[in-house]
């Protein structure tokens, strides 16, 4: 059975871009998961 999921990844600690790239890389490890598309990385000011 196949499922489609949309996942939001974000980070505000350390090096956020590297953290997000690492998370995306880790999604490729299980053979059951196929990353078919991804958006660009966006940087914004923290709120709150």
N, CA, C and O of each residue as an XYZ file, in Angstrom:
192
protein
N       0.835     -1.169      0.000
C       0.000      0.000      0.000
C       0.887      1.243      0.000
O       1.848      1.320      0.765
N       0.571      2.205     -0.848
C       1.340      3.441     -0.918
C       0.568      4.588     -0.286
O      -0.659      4.652     -0.365
N       1.298      5.477      0.332
C       0.726      6.675      0.925
C       1.495      7.879      0.409
O       2.683      7.778      0.103
N       0.832      8.999      0.314
C       1.479     10.247     -0.063
C       1.466     11.155      1.160
O       0.436     11.304      1.816
N       2.605     11.759      1.463
C       2.700     12.651      2.617
C       3.424     13.928      2.223
O       4.359     13.906      1.422
N       2.988     15.022      2.786
C       3.651     16.310      2.627
C       4.245     16.656      3.985
O       3.525     16.729      4.981
N       5.558     16.869      4.027
C       6.264     17.064      5.289
C       6.897     18.449      5.302
O       7.573     18.843      4.351
N       6.676     19.176      6.375
C       7.329     20.471      6.568
C       8.526     20.303      7.488
O       8.409     19.718      8.565
N       9.670     20.811      7.071
C      10.898     20.701      7.865
C      11.395     22.113      8.144
O      11.447     22.948      7.241
N      11.755     22.376      9.383
C      12.274     23.687      9.738
C      13.299     23.577     10.849
O      13.387     22.559     11.536
N      14.072     24.637     11.015
C      15.102     24.640     12.050
C      15.417     26.082     12.430
O      15.413     26.973     11.581
N      15.689     26.301     13.709
C      16.131     27.624     14.137
C      17.331     27.544     15.076
O      17.643     28.513     15.767
N      17.997     26.406     15.105
C      19.167     26.218     15.957
C      20.393     25.907     15.114
O      20.286     25.285     14.057
N      21.557     26.340     15.582
C      22.799     26.009     14.893
C      22.823     26.563     13.482
O      22.699     27.770     13.273
N      22.984     25.678     12.523
C      22.992     26.060     11.107
C      21.713     25.520     10.469
O      21.685     24.372     10.024
N      20.659     26.328     10.417
C      19.354     25.853      9.970
C      19.350     25.200      8.588
O      18.720     24.158      8.408
N      20.035     25.784      7.618
C      20.028     25.202      6.275
C      20.651     23.813      6.287
O      20.124     22.889      5.666
N      21.767     23.660      6.988
C      22.413     22.346      7.080
C      21.521     21.352      7.816
O      21.448     20.185      7.429
N      20.851     21.793      8.857
C      19.948     20.908      9.598
C      18.826     20.398      8.697
O      18.485     19.216      8.734
N      18.257     21.288      7.890
C      17.174     20.885      6.988
C      17.684     19.929      5.918
O      17.023     18.939      5.603
N      18.854     20.218      5.358
C      19.429     19.324      4.346
C      19.692     17.940      4.936
O      19.452     16.929      4.277
N      20.181     17.890      6.171
C      20.440     16.607      6.832
C      19.141     15.836      7.029
O      19.101     14.623      6.825
N      18.084     16.531      7.421
C      16.787     15.869      7.607
C      16.288     15.280      6.294
O      15.782     14.158      6.268
N      16.425     16.029      5.209
C      16.003     15.532      3.895
C      16.856     14.331      3.489
O      16.341     13.355      2.945
N      18.153     14.406      3.754
C      19.047     13.276      3.451
C      18.609     12.023      4.213
O      18.585     10.930      3.646
N      18.267     12.175      5.479
C      17.861     11.022      6.284
C      16.564     10.402      5.788
O      16.335      9.209      5.984
N      15.711     11.197      5.147
C      14.476     10.644      4.585
C      14.756      9.689      3.429
O      13.934      8.821      3.138
N      15.902      9.836      2.768
C      16.242      8.971      1.635
C      16.754      7.592      2.066
O      16.844      6.689      1.233
N      17.088      7.413      3.335
C      17.709      6.157      3.780
C      16.748      4.968      3.731
O      17.104      3.950      3.139
N      15.555      5.039      4.317
C      14.661      3.868      4.239
C      14.214      3.634      2.793
O      13.744      4.566      2.141
N      14.350      2.424      2.288
C      13.972      2.172      0.893
C      12.482      2.350      0.630
O      12.073      2.491     -0.522
N      11.670      2.345      1.672
C      10.225      2.501      1.500
C       9.824      3.948      1.241
O       8.693      4.215      0.835
N      10.746      4.887      1.474
C      10.432      6.306      1.322
C      11.062      6.832      0.042
O      12.246      6.616     -0.216
N      10.266      7.519     -0.750
C      10.754      8.150     -1.972
C      10.436      9.639     -1.897
O       9.270     10.028     -1.835
N      11.469     10.465     -1.903
C      11.275     11.912     -1.939
C      11.163     12.295     -3.408
O      12.127     12.163     -4.163
N       9.997     12.766     -3.810
C       9.766     13.049     -5.234
C       9.900     14.527     -5.570
O      10.098     14.874     -6.734
N       9.796     15.401     -4.583
C       9.942     16.834     -4.832
C      10.237     17.539     -3.516
O       9.951     17.023     -2.435
N      10.804     18.705     -3.632
C      11.050     19.528     -2.457
C      11.060     20.986     -2.878
O      11.358     21.313     -4.027
N      10.737     21.843     -1.948
C      10.727     23.277     -2.237
C      12.089     23.874     -1.908
O      12.973     23.198     -1.382
N      12.235     25.133     -2.225
C      13.450     25.860     -1.867
C      13.473     26.106     -0.364
O      12.445     26.036      0.309
N      14.655     26.393      0.142
C      14.778     26.771      1.547
C      14.515     28.268      1.675
O      14.950     29.054      0.835
N      13.808     28.653      2.721
C      13.506     30.054      2.976
C      13.989     30.422      4.365
O      13.850     29.639      5.304
N      14.552     31.605      4.496
C      15.013     32.089      5.795
C      14.156     33.280      6.198
O      13.894     34.171      5.389
N      13.724     33.288      7.445
C      12.923     34.402      7.945
C      13.348     34.729      9.372
O      14.005     33.931     10.041
N      12.966     35.899      9.815
C      13.262     36.320     11.183
C      12.389     35.537     12.160
O      11.235     35.238     11.851
N      12.926     35.201     13.337
C      12.113     34.503     14.333
C      10.979     35.398     14.833
O      11.118     36.620     14.894
N       9.876     34.782     15.184
C       8.705     35.498     15.687
C       8.408     35.006     17.096
O       8.430     33.802     17.355
N       8.131     35.930     18.003
C       7.714     35.509     19.340
C       8.666     35.813     20.427
O       8.400     35.496     21.587
